[in-house]
Tab-separated table of C-alpha atoms (C1' of nucleotides) in Angstrom:
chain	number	residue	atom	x	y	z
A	1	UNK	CA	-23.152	4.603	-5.542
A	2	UNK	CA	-26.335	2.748	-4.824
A	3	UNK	CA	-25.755	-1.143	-4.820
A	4	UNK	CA	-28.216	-2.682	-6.920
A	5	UNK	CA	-27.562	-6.000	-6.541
A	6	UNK	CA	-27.140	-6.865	-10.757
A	7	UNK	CA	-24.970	-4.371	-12.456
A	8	UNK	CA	-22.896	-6.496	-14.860
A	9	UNK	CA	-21.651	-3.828	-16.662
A	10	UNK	CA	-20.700	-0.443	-16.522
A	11	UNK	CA	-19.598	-0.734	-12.660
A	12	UNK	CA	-19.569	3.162	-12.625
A	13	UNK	CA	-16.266	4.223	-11.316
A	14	UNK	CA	-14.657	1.036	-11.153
A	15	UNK	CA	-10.925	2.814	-11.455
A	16	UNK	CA	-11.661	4.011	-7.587
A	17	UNK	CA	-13.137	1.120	-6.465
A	18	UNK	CA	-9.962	-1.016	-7.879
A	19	UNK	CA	-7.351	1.569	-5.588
A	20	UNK	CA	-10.251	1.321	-2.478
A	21	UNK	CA	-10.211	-1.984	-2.089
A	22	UNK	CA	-6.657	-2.542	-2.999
A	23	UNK	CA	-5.506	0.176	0.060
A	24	UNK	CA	-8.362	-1.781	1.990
A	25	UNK	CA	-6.165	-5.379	2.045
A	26	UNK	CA	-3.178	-3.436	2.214
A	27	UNK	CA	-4.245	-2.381	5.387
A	28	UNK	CA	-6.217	-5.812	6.156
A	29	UNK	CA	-2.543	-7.915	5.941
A	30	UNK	CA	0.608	-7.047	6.883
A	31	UNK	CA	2.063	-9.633	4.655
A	32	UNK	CA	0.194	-9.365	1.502
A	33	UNK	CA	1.752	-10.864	-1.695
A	34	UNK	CA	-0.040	-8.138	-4.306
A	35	UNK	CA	-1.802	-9.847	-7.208
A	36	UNK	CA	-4.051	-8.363	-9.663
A	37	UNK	CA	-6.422	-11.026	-9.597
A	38	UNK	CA	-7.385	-11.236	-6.611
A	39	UNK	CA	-7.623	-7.111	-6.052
A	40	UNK	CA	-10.303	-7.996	-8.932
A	41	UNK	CA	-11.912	-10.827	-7.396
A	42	UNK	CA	-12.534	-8.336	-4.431
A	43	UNK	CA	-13.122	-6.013	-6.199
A	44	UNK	CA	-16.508	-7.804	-7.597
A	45	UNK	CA	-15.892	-7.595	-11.586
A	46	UNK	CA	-13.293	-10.560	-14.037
A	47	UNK	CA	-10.111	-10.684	-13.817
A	48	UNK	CA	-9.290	-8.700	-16.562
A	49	UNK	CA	-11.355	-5.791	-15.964
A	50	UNK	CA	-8.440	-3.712	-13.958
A	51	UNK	CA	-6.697	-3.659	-17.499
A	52	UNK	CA	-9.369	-1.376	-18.647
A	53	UNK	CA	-7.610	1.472	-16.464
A	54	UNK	CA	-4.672	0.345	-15.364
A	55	UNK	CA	-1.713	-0.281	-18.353
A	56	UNK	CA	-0.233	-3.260	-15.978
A	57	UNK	CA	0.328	-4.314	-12.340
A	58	UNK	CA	3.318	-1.693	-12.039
A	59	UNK	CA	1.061	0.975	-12.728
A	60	UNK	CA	-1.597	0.276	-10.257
A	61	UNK	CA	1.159	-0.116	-7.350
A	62	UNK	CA	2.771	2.845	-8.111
A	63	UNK	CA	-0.235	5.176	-7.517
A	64	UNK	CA	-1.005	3.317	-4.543
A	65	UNK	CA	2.250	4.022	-3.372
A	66	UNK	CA	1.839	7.643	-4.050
A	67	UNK	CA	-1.242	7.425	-2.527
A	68	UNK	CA	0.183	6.503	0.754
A	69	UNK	CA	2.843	9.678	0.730
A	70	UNK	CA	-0.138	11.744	0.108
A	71	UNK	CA	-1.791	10.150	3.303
A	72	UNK	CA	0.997	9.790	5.294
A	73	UNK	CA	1.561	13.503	4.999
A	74	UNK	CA	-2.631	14.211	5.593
A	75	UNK	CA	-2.204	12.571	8.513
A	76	UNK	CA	0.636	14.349	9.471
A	77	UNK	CA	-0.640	17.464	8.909
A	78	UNK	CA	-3.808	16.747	11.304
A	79	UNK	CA	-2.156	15.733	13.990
A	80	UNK	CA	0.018	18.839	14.380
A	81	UNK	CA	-0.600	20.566	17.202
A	82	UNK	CA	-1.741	24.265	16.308
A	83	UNK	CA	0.487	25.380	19.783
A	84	UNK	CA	3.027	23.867	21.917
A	85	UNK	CA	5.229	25.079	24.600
A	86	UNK	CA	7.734	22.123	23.953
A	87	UNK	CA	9.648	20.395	20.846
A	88	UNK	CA	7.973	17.284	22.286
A	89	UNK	CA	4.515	18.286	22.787
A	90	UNK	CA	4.780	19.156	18.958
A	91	UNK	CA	6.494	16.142	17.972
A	92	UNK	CA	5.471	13.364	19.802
A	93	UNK	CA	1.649	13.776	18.580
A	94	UNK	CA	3.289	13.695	14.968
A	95	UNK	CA	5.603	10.900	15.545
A	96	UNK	CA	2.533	8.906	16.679
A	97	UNK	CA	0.423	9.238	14.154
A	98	UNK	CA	2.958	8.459	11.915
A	99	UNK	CA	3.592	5.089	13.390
A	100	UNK	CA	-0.247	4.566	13.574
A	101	UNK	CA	-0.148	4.976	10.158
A	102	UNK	CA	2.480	2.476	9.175
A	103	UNK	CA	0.807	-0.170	11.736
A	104	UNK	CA	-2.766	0.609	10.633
A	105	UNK	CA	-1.598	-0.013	6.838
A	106	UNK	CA	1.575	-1.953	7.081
A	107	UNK	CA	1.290	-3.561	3.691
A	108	UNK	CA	1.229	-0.368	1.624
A	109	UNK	CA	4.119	1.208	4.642
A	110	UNK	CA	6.096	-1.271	3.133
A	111	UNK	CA	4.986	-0.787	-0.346
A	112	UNK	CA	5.894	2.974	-0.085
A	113	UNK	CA	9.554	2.202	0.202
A	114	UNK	CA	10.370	-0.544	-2.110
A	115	UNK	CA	12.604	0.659	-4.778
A	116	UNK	CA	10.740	-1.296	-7.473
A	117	UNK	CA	11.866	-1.742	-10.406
A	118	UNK	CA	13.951	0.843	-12.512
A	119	UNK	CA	14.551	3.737	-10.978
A	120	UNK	CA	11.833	5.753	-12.718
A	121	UNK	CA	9.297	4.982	-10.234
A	122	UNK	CA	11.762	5.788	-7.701
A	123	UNK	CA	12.212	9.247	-8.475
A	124	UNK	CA	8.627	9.861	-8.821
A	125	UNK	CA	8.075	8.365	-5.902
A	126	UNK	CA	10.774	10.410	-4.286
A	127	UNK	CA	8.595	14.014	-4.506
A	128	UNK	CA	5.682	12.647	-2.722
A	129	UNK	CA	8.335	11.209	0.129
A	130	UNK	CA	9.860	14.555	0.430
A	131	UNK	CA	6.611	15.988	0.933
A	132	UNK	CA	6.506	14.177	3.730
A	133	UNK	CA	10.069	14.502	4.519
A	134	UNK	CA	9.385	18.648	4.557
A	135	UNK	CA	7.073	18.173	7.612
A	136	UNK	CA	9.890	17.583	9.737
A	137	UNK	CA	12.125	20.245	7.767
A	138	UNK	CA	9.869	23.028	8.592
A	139	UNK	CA	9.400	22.012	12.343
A	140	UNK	CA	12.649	21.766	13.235
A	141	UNK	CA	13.020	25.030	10.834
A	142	UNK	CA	10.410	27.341	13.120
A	143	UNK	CA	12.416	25.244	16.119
A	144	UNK	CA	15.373	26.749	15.053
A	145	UNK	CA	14.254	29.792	14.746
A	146	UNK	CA	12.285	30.258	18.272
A	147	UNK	CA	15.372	29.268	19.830
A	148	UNK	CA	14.220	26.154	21.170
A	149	UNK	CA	16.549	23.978	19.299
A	150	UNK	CA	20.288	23.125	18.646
A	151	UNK	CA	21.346	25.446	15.846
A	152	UNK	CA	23.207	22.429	13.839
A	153	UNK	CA	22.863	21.784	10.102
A	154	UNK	CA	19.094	20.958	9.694
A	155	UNK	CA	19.460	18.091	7.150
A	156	UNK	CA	21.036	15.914	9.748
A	157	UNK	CA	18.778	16.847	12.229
A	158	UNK	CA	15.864	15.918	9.756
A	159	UNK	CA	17.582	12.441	8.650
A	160	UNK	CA	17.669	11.658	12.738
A	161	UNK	CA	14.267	12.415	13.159
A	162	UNK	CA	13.348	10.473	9.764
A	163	UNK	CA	15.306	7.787	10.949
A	164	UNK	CA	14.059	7.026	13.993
A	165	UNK	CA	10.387	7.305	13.123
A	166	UNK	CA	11.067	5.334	9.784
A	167	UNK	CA	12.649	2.242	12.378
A	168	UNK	CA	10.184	2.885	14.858
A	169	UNK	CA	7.605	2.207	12.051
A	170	UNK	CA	9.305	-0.831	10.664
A	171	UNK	CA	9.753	-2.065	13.818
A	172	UNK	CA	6.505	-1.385	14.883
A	173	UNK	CA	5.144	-3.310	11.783
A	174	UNK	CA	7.283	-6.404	12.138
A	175	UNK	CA	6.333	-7.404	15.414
A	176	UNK	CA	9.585	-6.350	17.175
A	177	UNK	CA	9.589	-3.202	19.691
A	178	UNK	CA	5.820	-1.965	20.428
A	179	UNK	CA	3.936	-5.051	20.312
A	180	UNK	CA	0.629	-2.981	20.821
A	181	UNK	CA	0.005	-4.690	24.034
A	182	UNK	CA	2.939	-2.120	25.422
A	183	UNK	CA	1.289	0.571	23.783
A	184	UNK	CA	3.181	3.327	23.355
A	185	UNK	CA	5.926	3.647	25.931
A	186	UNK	CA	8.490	2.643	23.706
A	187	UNK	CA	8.046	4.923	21.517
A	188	UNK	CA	7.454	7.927	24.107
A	189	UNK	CA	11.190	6.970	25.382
A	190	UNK	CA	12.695	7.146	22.236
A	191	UNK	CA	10.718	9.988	21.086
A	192	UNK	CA	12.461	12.085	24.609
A	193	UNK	CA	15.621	10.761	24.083
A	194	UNK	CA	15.894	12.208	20.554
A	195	UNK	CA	14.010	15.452	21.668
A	196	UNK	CA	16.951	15.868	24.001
A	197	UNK	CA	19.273	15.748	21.171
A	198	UNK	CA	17.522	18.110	19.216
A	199	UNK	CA	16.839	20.371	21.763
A	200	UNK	CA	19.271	23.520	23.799
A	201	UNK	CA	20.041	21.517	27.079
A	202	UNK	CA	18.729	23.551	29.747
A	203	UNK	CA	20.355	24.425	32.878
A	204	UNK	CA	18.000	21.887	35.179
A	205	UNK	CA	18.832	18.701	33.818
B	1	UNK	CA	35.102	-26.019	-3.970
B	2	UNK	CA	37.280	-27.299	-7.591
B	3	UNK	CA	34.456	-27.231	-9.674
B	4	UNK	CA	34.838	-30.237	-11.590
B	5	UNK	CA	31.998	-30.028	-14.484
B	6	UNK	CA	30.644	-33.786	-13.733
B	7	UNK	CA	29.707	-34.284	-10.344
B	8	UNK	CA	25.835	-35.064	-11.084
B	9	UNK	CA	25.299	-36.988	-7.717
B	10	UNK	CA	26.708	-36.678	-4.058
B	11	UNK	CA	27.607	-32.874	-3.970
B	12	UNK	CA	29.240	-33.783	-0.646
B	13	UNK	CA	28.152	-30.833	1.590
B	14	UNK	CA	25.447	-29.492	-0.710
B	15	UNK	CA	23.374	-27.957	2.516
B	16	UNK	CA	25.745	-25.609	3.221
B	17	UNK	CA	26.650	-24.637	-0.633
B	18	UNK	CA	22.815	-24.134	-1.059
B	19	UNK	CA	22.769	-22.102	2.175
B	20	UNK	CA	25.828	-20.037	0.638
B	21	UNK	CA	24.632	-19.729	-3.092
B	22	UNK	CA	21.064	-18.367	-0.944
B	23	UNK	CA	23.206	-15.735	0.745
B	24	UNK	CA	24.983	-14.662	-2.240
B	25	UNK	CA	21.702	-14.090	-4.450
B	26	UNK	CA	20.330	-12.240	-1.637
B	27	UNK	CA	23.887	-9.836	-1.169
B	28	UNK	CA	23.771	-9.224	-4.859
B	29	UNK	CA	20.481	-8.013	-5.628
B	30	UNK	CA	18.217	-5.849	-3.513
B	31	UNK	CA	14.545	-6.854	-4.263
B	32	UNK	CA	15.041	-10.034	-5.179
B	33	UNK	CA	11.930	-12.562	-4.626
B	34	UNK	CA	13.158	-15.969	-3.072
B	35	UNK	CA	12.656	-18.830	-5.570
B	36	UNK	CA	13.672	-22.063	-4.393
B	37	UNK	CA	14.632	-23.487	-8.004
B	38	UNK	CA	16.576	-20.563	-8.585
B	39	UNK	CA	18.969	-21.027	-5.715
B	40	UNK	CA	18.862	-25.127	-6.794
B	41	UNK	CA	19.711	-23.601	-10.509
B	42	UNK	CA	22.700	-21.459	-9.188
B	43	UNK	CA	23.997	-24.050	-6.937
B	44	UNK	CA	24.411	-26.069	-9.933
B	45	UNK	CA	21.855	-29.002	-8.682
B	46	UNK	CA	18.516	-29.933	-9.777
B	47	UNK	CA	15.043	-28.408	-8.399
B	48	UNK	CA	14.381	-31.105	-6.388
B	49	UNK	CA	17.550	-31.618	-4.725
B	50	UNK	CA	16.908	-28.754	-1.728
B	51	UNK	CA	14.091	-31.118	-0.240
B	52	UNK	CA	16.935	-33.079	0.761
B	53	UNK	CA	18.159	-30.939	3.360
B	54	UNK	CA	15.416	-28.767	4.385
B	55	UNK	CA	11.615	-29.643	4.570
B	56	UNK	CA	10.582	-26.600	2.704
B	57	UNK	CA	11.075	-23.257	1.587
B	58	UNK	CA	9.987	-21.513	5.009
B	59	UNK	CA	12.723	-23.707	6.766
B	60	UNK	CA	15.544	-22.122	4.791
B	61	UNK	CA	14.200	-18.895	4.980
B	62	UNK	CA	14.424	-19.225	8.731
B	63	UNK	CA	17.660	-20.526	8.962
B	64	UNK	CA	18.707	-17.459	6.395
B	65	UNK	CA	17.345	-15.494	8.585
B	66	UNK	CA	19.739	-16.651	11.489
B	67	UNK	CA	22.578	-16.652	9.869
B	68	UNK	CA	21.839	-13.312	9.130
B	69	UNK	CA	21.321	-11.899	12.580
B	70	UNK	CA	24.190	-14.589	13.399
B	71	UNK	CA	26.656	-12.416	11.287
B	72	UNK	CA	25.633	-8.847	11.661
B	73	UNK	CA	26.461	-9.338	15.166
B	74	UNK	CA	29.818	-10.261	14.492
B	75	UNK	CA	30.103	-7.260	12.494
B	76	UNK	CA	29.135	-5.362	15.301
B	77	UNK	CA	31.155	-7.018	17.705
B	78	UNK	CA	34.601	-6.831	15.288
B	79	UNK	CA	33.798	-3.394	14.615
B	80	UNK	CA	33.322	-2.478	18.241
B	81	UNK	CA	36.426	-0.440	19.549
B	82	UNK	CA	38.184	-1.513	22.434
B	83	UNK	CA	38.858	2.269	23.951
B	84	UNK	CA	36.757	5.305	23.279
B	85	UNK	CA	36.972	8.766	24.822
B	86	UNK	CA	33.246	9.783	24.190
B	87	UNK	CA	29.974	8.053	23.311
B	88	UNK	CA	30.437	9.403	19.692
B	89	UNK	CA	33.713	7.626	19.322
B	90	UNK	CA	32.252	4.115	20.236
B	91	UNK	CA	28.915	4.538	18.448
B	92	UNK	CA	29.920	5.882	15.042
B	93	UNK	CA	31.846	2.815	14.265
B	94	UNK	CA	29.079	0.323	15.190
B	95	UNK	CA	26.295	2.319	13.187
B	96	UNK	CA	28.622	2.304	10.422
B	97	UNK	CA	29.043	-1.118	10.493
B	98	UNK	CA	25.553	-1.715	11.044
B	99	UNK	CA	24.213	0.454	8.118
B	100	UNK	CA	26.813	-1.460	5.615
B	101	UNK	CA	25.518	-4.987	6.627
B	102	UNK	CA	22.274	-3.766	5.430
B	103	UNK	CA	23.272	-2.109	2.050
B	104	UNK	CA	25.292	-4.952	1.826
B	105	UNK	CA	22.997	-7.781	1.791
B	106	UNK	CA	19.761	-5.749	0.708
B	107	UNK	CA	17.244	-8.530	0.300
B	108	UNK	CA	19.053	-10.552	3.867
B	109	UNK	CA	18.302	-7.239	5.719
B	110	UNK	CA	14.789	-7.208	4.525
B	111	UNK	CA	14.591	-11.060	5.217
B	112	UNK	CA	15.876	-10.999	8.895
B	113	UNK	CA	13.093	-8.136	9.317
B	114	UNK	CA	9.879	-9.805	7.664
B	115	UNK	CA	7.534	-11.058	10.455
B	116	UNK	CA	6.700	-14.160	8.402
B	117	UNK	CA	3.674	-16.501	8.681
B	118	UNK	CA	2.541	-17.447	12.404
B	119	UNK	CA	4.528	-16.519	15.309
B	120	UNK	CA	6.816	-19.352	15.514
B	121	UNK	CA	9.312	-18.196	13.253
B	122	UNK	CA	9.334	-15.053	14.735
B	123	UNK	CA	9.830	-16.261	18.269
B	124	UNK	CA	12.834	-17.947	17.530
B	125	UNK	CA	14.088	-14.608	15.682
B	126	UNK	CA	13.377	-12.610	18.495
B	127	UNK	CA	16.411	-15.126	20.573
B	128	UNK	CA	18.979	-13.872	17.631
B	129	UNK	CA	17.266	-10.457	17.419
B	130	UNK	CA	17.884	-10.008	21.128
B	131	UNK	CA	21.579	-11.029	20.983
B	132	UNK	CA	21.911	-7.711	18.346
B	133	UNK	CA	20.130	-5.988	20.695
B	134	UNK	CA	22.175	-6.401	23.562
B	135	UNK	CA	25.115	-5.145	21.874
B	136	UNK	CA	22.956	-1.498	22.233
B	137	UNK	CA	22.426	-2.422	25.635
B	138	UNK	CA	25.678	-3.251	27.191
B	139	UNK	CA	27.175	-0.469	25.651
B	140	UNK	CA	24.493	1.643	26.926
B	141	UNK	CA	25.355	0.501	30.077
B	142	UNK	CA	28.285	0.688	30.528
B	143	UNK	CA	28.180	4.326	29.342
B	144	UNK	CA	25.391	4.892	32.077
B	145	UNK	CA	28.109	3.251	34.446
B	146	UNK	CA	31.050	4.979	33.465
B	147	UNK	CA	29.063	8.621	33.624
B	148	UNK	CA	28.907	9.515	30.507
B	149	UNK	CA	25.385	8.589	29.725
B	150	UNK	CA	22.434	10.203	30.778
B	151	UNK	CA	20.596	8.394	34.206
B	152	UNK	CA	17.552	7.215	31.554
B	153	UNK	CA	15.554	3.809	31.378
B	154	UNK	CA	17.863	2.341	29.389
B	155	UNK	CA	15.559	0.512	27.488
B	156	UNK	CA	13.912	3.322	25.999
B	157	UNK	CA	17.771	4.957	24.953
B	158	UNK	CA	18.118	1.564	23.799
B	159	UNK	CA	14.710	1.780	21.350
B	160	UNK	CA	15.881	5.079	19.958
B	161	UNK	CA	19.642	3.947	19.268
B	162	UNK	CA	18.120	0.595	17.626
B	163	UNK	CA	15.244	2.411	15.897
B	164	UNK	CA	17.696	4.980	14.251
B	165	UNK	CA	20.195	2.916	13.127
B	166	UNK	CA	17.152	0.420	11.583
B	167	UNK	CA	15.315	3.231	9.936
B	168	UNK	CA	18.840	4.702	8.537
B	169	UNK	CA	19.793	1.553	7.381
B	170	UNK	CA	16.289	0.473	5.596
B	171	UNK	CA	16.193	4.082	3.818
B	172	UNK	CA	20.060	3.531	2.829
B	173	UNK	CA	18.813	0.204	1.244
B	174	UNK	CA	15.875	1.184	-0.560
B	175	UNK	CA	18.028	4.450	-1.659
B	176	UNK	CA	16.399	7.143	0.061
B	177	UNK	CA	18.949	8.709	2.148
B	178	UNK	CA	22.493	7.811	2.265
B	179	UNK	CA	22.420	7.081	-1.611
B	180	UNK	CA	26.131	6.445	-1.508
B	181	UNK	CA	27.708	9.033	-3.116
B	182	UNK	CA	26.914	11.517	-0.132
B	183	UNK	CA	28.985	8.943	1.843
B	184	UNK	CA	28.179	8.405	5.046
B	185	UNK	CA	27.505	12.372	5.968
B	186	UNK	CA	23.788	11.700	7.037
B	187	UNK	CA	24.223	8.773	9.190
B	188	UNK	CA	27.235	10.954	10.752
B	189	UNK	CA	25.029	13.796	11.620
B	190	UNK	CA	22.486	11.627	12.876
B	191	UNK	CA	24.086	10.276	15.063
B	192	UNK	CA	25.564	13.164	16.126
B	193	UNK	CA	22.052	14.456	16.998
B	194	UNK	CA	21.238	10.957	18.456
B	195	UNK	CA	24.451	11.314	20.733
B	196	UNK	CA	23.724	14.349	22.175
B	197	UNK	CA	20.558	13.294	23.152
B	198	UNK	CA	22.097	10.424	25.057
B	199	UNK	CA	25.185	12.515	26.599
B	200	UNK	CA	25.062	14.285	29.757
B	201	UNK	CA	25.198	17.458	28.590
B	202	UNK	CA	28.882	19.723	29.065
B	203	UNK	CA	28.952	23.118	30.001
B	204	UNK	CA	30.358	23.964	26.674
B	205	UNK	CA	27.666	23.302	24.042
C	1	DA	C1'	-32.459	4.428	-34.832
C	2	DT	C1'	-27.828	3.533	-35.685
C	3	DA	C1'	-22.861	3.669	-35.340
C	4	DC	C1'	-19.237	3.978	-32.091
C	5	DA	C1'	-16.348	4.167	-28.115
C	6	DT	C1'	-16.201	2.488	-23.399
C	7	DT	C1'	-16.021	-0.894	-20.159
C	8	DG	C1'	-16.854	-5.198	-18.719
C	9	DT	C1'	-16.606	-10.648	-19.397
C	10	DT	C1'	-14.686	-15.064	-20.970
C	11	DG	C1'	-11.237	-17.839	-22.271
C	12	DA	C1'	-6.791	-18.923	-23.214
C	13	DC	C1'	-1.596	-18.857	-23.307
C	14	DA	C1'	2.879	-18.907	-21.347
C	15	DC	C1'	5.192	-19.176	-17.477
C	16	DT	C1'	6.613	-19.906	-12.778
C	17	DG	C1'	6.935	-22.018	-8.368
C	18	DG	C1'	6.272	-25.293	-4.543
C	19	DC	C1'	6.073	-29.815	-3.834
C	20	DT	C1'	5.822	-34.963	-4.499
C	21	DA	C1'	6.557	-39.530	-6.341
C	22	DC	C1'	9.790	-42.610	-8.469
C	23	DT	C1'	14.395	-43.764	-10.251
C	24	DT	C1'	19.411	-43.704	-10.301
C	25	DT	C1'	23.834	-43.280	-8.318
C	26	DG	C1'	27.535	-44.247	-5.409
C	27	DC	C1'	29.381	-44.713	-0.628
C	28	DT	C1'	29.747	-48.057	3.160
C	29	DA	C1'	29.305	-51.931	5.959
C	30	DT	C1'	28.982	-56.569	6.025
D	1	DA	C1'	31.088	-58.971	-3.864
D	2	DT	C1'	26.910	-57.335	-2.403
D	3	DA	C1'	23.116	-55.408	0.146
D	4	DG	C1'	21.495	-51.318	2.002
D	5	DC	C1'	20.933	-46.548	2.431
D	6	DA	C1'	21.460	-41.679	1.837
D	7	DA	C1'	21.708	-38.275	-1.633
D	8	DA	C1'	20.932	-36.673	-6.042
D	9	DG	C1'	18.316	-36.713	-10.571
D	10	DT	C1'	13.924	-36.859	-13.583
D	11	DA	C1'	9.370	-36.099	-14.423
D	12	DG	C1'	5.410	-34.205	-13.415
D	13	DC	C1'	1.222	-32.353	-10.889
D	14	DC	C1'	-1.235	-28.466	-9.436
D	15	DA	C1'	-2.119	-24.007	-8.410
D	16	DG	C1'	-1.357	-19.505	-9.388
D	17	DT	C1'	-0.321	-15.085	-12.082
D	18	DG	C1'	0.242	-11.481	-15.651
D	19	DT	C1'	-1.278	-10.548	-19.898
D	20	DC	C1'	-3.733	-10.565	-24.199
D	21	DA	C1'	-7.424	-11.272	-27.677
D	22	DA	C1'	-12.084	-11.840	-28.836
D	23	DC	C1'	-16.775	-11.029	-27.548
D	24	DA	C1'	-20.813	-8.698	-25.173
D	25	DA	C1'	-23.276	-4.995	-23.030
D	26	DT	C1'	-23.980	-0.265	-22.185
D	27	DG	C1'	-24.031	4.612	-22.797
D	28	DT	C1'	-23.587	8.452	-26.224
D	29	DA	C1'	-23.460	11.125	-30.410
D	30	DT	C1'	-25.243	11.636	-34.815
DNA sequence: ATACATTGTTGACACTGGCTACTTTGCTAT
DNA sequence: ATAGCAAAGTAGCCAGTGTCAACAATGTAT
């Protein structure tokens, strides 16, 4: 914990620092190229050192990546509004912090979703994504069931919402749509337009 | 085009067959890190030659990337029907189109979509980005015209059509969603729930 | 105290990739 | 014919990167 200033050895916990400062210029640049060496150089300790807890590169990326999911939903999950009157008083705090998210760390956003190699990863990958992917099941589940919203096959109302937050993101990231200096009335728009899809028209519109 | 096995020097229009072996590598495999000696190697010239015809490896990717945008547009455009009775009708066959540009040039998609060192690139993406984008808005407007569409800021319909049909098309490719033996089911119900969002609502719903 | 496992360091190897001379080829214009 | 020039080839530099093997330091168990 404490930094004494000579500690060649021994670093203490130097598995967590490796992942810290890895998510740290994840965050720092969008367009990272990942490299093991320089995580380390970072990082304080050889070049080698990471291979003392990680097997190889693959490895360390993949738990970042899961990581992320686990994050992603965190933040998810805190942003939820205990009680709303409307689908998109509940949603849009959601939808924002989930495009926070992707713009605050677009490097490992993008990381998240590469396929990567194989398809083992994948499908690990895949349970922590549907964790997230269940946020928006079981809203527009207890939507459903208030009466507030369309009763149409959930699943495709879930890959809309998805969808559009996923692009937002992405879009959001690359510098297109949302240029933070528009903050975020692009995303409000969308967000109602959507909303008004999912939602039982009413008779005043 | 005859590929006649000795023709060491003056490939005769080797820009575009490097442009064209480029395009091919990235239709054929998803993540697929851009190597200028590779596309040198598959075009059948040496690792050197490319430095002919463009300065460096950033130059091609731009131009890549315009072709790209350059060509989904068509696809949008040819796949844009002439007469529609509802919004549904018009849309479906332009998202379709849409997604299958992306799952079928993967690592193009990705390309087209990567904000790239400095700002200049990305300006001059933004022109060919905008042209794709105005295919959302005329149709959008149009719609509005014609009475069919919701009185909205179109801009902000315009963000949720593009940001759907993005996010659907960048889970499709990294094979979340849409893992192409459900078809095209979840894009279809997506945009069904997109749709109605957009739709003045009918008395019958 | 001593042996051992852990965890770091150092150094090296094999490879790749972007890029830059310099040379060779072959078309074209005089 | 020949001179010139654009386009391609050859060779190589230089900077990285992932990975491994050998060595050193540190904590821990006997």
């Amino acid at each position: 914990m404490q930094d004494t200033p000579n500690r060649p050895y021994h670093h203490g916990d130097l598995r967590r620092a490796i992942i810290e400062t890895a998510l740290e210029m994840l965050r720092a640049e969008a367009n990272w190229q990942f490299t093991l060496r320089e995580v380390a150089r970072r990082a304080g300790v050889s070049h080698a050192a990471p291979y003392k807890h990680f097997p190889d590169k693959a490895a360390l990326l993949a738990e970042l990546a899961m990581i992320g999911f686990d994050r992603l939903r965190e933040a998810l999950m805190k942003a939820k509004p205990e009680a709303s009157r409307s689908l998109l008083e509940e949603i849009t705090p959601i939808a924002r912090a989930y495009v926070a998210f992707g713009t605050d760390n677009p490097a490992l956003y993008r990381l998240m979703f590469s396929a990567e190699e194989g398809r083992a990863v994948g499908m690990h990958l895949n349970e922590r994504a549907l964790a997230v992917f269940e946020v928006v099941l079981e809203m527009l589940g207890s939507g459903q069931a208030a009466g507030n919203i369309r009763k149409r096959p959930i699943r495709g109302q879930a890959a809309a919402v998805w969808s559009l937050i996923h692009g937002m993101t992405m879009l959001a990231i690359d510098g297109l749509l949302v240029p933070e200096k528009v903050g975020s009335a692009p995303l409000d728009a969308a967000l109602s337009t959507l909303v008004e899809g999912l939602e039982i028209p009413q008779p005043n519109t």
